PDB file of C-alpha atoms in Angstrom:
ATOM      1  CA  UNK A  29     -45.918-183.093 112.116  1.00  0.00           C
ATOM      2  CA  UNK A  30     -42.615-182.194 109.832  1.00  0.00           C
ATOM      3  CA  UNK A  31     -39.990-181.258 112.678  1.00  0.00           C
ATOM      4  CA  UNK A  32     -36.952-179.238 111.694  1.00  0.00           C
ATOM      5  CA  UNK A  33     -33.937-178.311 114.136  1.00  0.00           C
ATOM      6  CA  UNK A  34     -31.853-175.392 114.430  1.00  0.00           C
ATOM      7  CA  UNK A  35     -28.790-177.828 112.207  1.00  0.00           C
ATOM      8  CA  UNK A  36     -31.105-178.258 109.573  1.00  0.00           C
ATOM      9  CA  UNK A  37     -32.086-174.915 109.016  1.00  0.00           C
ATOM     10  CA  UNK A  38     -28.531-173.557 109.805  1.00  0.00           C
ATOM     11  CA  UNK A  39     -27.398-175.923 107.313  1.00  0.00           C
ATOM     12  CA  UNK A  40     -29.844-175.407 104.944  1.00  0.00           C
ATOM     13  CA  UNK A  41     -29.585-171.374 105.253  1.00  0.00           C
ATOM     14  CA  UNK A  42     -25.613-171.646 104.933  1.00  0.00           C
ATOM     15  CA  UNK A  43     -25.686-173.817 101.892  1.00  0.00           C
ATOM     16  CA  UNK A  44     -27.589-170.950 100.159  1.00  0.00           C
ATOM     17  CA  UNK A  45     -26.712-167.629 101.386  1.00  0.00           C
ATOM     18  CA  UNK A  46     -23.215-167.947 101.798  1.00  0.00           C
ATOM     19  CA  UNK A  47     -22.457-168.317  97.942  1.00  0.00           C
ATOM     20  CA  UNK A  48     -25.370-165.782  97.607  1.00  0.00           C
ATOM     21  CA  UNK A  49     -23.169-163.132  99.208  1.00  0.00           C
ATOM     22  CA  UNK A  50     -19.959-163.704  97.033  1.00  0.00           C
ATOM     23  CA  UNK A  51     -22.465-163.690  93.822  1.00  0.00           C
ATOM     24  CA  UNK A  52     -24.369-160.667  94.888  1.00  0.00           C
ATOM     25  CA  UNK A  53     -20.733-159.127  95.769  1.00  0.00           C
ATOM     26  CA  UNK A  54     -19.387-159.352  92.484  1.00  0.00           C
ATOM     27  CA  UNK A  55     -22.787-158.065  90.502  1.00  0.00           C
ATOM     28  CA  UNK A  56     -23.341-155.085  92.824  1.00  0.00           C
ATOM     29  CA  UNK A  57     -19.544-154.243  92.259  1.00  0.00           C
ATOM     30  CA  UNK A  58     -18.809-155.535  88.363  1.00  0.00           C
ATOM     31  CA  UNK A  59     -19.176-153.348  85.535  1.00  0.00           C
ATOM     32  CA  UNK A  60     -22.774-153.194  82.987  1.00  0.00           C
ATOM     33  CA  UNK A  61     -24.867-154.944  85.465  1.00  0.00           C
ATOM     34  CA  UNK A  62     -23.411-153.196  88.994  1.00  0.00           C
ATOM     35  CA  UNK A  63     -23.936-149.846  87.631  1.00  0.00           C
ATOM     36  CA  UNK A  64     -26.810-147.081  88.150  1.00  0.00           C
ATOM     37  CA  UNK A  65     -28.557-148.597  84.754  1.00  0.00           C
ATOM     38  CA  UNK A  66     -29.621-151.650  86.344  1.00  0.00           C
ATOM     39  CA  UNK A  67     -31.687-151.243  89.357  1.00  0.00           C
ATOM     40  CA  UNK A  68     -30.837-152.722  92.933  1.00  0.00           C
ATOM     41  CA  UNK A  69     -33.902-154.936  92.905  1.00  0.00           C
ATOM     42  CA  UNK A  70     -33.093-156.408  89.653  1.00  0.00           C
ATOM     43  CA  UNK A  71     -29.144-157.051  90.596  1.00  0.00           C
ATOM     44  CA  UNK A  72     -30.789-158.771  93.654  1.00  0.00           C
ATOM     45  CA  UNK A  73     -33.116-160.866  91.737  1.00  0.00           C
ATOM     46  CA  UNK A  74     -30.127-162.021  89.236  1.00  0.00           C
ATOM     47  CA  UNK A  75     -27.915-162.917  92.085  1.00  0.00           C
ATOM     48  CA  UNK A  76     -30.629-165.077  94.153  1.00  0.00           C
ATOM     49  CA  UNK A  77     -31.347-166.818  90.705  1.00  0.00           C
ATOM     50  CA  UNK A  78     -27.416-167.516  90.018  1.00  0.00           C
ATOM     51  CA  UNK A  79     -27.306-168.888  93.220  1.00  0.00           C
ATOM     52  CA  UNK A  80     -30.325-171.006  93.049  1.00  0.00           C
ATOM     53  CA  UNK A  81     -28.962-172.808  89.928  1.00  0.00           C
ATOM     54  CA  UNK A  82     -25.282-172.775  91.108  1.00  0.00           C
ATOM     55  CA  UNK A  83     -26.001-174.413  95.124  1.00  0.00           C
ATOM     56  CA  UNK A  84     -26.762-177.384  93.857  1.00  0.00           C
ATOM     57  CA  UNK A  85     -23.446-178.140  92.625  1.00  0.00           C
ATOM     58  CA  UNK A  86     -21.172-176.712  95.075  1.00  0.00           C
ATOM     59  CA  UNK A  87     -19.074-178.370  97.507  1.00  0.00           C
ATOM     60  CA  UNK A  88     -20.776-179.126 101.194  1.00  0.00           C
ATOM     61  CA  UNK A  89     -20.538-175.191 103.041  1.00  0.00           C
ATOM     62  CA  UNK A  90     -19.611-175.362 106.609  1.00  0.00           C
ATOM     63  CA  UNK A  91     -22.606-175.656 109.302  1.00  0.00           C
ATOM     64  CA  UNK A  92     -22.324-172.003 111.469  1.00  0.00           C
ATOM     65  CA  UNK A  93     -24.760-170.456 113.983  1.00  0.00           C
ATOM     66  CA  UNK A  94     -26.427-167.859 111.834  1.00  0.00           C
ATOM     67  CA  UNK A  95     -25.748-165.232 114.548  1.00  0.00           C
ATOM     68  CA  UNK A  96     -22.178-166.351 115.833  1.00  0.00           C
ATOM     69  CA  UNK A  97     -19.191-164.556 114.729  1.00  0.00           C
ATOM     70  CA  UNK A  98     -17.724-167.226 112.513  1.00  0.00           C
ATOM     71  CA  UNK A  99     -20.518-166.918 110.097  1.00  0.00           C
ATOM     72  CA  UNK A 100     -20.021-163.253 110.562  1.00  0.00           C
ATOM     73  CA  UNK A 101     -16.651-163.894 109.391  1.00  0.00           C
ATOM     74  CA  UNK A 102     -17.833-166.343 106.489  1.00  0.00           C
ATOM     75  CA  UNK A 103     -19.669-163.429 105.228  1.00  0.00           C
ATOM     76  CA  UNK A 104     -17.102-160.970 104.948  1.00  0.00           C
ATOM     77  CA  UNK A 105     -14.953-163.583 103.097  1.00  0.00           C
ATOM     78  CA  UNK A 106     -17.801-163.933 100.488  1.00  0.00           C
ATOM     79  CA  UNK A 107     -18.407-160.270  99.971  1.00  0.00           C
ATOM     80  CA  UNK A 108     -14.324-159.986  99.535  1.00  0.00           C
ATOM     81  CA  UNK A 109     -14.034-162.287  96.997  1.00  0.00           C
ATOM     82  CA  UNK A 110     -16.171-161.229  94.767  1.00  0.00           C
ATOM     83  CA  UNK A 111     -16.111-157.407  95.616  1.00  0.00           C
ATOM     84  CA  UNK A 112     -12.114-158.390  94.160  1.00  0.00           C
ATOM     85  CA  UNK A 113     -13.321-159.829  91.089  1.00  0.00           C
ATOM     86  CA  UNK A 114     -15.815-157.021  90.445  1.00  0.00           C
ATOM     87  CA  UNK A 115     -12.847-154.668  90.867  1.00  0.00           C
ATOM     88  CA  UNK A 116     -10.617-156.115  88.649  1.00  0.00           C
ATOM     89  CA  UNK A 117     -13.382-155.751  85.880  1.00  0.00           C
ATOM     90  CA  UNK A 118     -14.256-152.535  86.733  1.00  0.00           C
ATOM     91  CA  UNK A 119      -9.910-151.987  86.199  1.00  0.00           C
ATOM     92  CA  UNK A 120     -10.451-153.202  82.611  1.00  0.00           C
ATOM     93  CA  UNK A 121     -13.115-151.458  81.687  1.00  0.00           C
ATOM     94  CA  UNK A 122     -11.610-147.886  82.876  1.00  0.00           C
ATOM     95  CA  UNK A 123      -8.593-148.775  80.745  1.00  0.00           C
ATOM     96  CA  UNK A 124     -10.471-147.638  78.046  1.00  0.00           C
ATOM     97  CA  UNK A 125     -12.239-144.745  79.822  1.00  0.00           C
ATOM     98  CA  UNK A 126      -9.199-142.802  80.736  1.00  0.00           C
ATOM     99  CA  UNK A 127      -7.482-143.419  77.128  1.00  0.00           C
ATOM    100  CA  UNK A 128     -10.452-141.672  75.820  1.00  0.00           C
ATOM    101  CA  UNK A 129     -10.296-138.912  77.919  1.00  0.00           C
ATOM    102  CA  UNK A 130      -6.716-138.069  77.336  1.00  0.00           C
ATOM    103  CA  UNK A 131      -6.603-138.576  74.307  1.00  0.00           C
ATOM    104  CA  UNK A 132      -9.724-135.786  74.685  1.00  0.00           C
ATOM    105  CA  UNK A 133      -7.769-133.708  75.885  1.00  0.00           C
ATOM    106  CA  UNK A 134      -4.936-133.657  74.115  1.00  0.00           C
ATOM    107  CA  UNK A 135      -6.858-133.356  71.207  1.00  0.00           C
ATOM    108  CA  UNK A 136      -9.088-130.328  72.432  1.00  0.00           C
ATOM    109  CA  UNK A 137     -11.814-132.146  72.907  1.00  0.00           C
ATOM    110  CA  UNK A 138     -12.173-131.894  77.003  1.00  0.00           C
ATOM    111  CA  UNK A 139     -14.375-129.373  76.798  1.00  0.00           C
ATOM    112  CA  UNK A 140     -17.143-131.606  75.511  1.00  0.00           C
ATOM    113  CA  UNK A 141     -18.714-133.706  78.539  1.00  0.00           C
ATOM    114  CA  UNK A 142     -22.085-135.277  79.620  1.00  0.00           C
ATOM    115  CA  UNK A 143     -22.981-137.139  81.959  1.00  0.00           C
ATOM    116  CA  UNK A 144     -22.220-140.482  82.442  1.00  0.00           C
ATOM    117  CA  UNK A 145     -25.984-142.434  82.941  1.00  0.00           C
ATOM    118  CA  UNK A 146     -23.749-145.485  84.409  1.00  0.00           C
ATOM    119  CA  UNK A 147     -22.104-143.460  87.065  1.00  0.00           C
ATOM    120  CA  UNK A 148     -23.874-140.132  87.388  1.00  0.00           C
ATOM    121  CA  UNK A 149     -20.776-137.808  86.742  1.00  0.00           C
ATOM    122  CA  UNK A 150     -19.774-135.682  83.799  1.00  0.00           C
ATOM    123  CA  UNK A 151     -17.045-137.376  81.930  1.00  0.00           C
ATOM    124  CA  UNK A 152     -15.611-136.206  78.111  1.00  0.00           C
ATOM    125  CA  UNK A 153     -17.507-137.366  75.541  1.00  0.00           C
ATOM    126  CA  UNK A 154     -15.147-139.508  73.880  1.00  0.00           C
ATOM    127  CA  UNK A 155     -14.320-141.498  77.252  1.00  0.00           C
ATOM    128  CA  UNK A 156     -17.853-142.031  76.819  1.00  0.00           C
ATOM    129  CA  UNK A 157     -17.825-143.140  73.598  1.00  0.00           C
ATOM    130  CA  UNK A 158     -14.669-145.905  74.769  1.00  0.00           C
ATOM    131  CA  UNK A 159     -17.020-146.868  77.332  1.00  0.00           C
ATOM    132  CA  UNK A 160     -20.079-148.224  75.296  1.00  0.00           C
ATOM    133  CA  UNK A 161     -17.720-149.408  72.581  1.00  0.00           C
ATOM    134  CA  UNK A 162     -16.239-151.636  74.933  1.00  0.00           C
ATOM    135  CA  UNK A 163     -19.518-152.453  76.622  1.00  0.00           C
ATOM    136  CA  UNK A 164     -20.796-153.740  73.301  1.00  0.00           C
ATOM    137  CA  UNK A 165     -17.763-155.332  72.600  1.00  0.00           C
ATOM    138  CA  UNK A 166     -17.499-157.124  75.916  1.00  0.00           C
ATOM    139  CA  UNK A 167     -21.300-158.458  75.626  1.00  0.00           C
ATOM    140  CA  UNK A 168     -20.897-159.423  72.149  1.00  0.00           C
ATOM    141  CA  UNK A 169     -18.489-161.652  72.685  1.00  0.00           C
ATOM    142  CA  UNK A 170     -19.775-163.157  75.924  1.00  0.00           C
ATOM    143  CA  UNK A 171     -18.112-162.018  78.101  1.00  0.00           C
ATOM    144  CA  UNK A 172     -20.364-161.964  80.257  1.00  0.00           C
ATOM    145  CA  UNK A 173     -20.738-165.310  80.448  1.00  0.00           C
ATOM    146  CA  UNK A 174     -17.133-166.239  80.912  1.00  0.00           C
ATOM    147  CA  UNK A 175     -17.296-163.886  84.088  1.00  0.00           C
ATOM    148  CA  UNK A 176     -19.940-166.134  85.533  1.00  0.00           C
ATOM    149  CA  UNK A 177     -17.755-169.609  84.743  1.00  0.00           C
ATOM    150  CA  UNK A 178     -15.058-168.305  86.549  1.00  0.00           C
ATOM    151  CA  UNK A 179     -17.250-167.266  89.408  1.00  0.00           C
ATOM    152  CA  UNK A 180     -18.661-170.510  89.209  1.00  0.00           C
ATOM    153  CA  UNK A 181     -14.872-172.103  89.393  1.00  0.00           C
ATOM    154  CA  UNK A 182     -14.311-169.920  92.284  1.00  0.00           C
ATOM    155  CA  UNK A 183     -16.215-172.175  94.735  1.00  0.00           C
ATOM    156  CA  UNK A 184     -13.911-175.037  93.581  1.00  0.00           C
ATOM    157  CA  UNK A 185     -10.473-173.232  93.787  1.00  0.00           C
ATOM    158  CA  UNK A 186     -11.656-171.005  97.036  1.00  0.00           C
ATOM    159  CA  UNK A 187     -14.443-172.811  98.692  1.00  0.00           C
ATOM    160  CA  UNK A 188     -16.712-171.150 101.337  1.00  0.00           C
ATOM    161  CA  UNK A 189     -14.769-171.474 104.387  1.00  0.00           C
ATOM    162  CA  UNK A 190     -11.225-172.150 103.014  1.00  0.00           C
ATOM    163  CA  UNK A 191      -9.955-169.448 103.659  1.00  0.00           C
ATOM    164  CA  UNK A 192      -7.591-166.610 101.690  1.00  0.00           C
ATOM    165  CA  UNK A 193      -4.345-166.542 100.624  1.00  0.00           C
ATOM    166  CA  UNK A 194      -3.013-163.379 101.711  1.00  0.00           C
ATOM    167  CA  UNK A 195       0.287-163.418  99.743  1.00  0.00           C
ATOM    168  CA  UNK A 196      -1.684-164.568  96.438  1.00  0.00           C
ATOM    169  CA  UNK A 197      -3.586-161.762  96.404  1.00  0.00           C
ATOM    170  CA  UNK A 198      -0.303-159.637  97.355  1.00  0.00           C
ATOM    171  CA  UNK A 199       1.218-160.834  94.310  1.00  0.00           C
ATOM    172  CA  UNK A 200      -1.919-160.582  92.159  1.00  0.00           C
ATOM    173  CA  UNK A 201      -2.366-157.088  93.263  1.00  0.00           C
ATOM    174  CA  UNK A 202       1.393-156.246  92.455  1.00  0.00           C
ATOM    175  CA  UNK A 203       0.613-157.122  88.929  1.00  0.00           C
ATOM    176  CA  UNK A 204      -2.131-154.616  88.616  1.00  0.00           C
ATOM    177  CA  UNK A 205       0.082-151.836  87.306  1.00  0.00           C
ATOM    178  CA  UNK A 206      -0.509-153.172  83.794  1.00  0.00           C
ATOM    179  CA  UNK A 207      -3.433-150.961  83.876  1.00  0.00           C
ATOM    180  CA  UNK A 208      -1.587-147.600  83.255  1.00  0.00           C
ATOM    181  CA  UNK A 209       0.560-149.095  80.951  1.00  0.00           C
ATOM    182  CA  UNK A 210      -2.013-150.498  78.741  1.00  0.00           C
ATOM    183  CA  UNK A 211      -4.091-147.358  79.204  1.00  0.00           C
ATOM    184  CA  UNK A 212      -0.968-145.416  77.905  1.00  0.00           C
ATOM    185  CA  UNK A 213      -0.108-148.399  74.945  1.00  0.00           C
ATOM    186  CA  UNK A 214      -3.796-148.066  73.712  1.00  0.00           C
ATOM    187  CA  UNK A 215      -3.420-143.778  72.914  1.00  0.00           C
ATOM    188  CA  UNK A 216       0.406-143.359  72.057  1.00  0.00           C
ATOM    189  CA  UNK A 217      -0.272-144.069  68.576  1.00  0.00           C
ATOM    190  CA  UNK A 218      -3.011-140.646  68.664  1.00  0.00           C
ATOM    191  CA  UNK A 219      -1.474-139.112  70.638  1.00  0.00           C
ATOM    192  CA  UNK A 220       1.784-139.025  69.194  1.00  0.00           C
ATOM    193  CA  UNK A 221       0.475-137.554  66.083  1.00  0.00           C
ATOM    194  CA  UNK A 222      -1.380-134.856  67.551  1.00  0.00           C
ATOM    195  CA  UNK A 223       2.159-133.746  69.244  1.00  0.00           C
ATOM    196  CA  UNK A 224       3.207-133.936  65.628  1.00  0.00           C
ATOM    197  CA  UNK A 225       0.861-131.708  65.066  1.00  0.00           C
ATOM    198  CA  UNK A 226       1.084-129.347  67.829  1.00  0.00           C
ATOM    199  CA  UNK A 227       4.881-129.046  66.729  1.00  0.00           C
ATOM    200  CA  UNK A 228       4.239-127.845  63.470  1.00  0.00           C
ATOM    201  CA  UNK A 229       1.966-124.906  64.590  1.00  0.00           C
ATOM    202  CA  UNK A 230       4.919-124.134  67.148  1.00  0.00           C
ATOM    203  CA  UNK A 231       7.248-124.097  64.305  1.00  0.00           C
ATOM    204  CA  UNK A 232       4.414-122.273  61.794  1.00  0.00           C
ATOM    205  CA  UNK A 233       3.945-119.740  64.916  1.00  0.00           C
ATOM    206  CA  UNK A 234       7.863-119.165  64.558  1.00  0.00           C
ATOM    207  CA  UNK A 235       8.077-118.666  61.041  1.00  0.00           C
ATOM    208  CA  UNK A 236       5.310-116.145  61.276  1.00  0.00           C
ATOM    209  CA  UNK A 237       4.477-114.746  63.860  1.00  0.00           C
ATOM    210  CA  UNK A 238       1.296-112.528  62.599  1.00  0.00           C
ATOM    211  CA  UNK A 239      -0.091-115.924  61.970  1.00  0.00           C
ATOM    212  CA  UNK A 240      -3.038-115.934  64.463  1.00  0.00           C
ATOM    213  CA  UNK A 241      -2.549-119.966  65.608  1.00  0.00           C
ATOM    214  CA  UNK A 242      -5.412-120.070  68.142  1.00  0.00           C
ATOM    215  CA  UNK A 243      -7.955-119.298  65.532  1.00  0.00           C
ATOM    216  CA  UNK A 244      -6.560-121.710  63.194  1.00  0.00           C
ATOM    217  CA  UNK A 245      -5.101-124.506  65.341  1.00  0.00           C
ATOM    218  CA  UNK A 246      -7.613-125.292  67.585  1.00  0.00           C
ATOM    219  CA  UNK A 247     -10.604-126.392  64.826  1.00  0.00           C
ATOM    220  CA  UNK A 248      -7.155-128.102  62.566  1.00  0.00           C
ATOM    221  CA  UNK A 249      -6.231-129.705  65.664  1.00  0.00           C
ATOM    222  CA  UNK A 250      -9.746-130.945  66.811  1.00  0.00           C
ATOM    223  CA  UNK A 251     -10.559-132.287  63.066  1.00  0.00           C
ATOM    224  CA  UNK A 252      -7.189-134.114  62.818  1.00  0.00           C
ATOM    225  CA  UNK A 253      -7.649-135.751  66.361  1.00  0.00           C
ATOM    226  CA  UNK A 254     -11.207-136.908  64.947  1.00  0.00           C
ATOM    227  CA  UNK A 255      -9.406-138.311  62.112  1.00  0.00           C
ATOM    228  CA  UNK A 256      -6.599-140.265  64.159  1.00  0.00           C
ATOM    229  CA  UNK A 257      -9.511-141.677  66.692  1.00  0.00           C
ATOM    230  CA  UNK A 258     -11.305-142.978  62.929  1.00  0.00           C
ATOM    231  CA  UNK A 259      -8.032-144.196  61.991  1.00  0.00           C
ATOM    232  CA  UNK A 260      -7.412-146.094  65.129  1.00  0.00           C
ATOM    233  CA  UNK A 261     -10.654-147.956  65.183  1.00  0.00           C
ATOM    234  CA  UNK A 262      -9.695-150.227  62.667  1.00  0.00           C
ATOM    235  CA  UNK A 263      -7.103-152.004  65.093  1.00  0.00           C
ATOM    236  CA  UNK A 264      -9.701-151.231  68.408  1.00  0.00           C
ATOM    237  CA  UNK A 265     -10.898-154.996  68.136  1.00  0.00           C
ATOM    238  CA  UNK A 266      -7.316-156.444  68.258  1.00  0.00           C
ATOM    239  CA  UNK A 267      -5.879-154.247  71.379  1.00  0.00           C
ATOM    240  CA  UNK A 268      -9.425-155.125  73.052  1.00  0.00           C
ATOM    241  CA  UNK A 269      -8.413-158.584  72.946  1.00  0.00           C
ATOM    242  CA  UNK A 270      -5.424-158.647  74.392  1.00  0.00           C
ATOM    243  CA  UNK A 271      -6.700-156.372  77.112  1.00  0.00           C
ATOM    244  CA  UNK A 272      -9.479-158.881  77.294  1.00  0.00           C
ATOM    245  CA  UNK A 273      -7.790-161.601  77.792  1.00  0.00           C
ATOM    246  CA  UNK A 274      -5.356-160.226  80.370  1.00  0.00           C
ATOM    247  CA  UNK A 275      -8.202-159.137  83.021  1.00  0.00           C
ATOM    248  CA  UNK A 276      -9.666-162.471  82.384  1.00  0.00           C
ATOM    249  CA  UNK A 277      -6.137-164.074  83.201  1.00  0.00           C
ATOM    250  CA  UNK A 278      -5.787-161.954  86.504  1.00  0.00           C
ATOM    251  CA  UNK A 279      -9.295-162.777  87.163  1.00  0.00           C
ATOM    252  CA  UNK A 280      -8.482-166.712  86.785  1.00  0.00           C
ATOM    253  CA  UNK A 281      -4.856-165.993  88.565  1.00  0.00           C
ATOM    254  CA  UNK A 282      -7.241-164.230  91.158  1.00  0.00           C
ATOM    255  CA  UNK A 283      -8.947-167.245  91.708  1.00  0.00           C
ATOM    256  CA  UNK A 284      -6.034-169.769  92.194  1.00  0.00           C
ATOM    257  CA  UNK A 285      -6.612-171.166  88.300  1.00  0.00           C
ATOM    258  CA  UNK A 286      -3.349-171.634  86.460  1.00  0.00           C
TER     259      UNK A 286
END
């Protein structure tokens, strides 16, 4: 008869769910797949089969009571780590959110919401539109799949049971502010020209004041701002990029890999 102790199945239980917490972590919290689109079960299912293929090739996890406080406190390591990576997607991808709306509403366009399937509240449509371009963008170049080799590369550079850094993530989390400045970089272009604009029907208003503007500057206005946003897709795929490749940086800086 096939005798197993409490070691062994502690053992065996810790080699497995404690890397299942940090992957489930970061796809409950990471954009596309942590989102309202995907249901829970499925997210669930992804993250047992990640970790399935990923255990065997992980360093030896610490041996912990499953019920003392130690693995307690294993557990809430796992869940922060990749709760942190999840964010810092989730940072990237609302760069391109809040461009599009204010460049909506600069351009008049505010007015026009839905709701957002992903999250369940009403956003502009053009943040919208940002949103699923950079979705598509983001799996059509794999990017996915990069997100999974660095989680994968986080079990080397942070094992389970190593222990955080607090003044690394300090410093990583100082460096976040690139967000608003890149959000601001990607619309100054558009919206630049629709202050252009807006200038010239203060200065029309001016020179004739009979002129009624509101009637004719809010369509003009609208049209041109739909013209600057066609305009400024041609260079979308180059600023994406860079963007890119700087969350991916903080997400590899995140993780202790130079």
């Amino acid at each position: 008869m096939l005798e197993l102790t409490n070691a062994q199945i502690g053992g065996w239980v810790a080699q497995f769910l404690l890397p299942l917490f940090r992957v489930a972590a970061l796809l409950m919290s990471m954009p596309i797949i942590g989102t309202q689109l995907v249901p829970m079960r499925v997210r669930l299912y992804l993250a047992v089969a990640i970790s399935v293929v990923l255990v065997p090739a992980l360093p030896p996890v610490p041996v912990v009571e499953a019920l003392s406080l130690q693995a307690l406190l294993l557990i809430v390591e796992q869940i922060l780590i990749g709760v942190m990576l999840g964010f810092v997607l989730q940072l990237f991808f609302q760069l391109f959110i809040v461009s599009g709306q204010m460049l909506a509403m600069q351009m008049g366009l505010g007015f026009a919401s839905m709701v957002d399937p992903a999250n369940g509240v009403s956003v502009p449509v053009l943040g919208q539109f940002f949103n699923l371009l950079v979705i598509l963008l983001f799996l059509a170049m794999n990017g996915h799949l990069v997100v999974l080799e660095i989680l994968t590369e986080s079990f080397i550079t942070l094992p389970v049971g190593g222990g955080l850094s607090t003044n690394h993530y300090w410093e990583v989390a100082g460096k976040l502010g690139w967000v608003l400045g890149a959000g601001l970089l990607l619309v100054l272009p558009a919206i630049t020209a629709l202050l252009v604009v807006n200038l010239g029907f203060g200065l029309m208003t001016r020179a004739a004041p009979q002129l009624n503007i509101f009637s004719i500057g809010f369509p003009l206005t609208l049209v041109l701002g739909l013209v600057v946003v066609w305009v400024g897709m041609a260079d979308i795929l180059a600023q994406y990029q860079v963007f890119v490749s700087e969350a991916l940086g903080m997400l590899r800086e995140l993780i202790g890999v130079r």
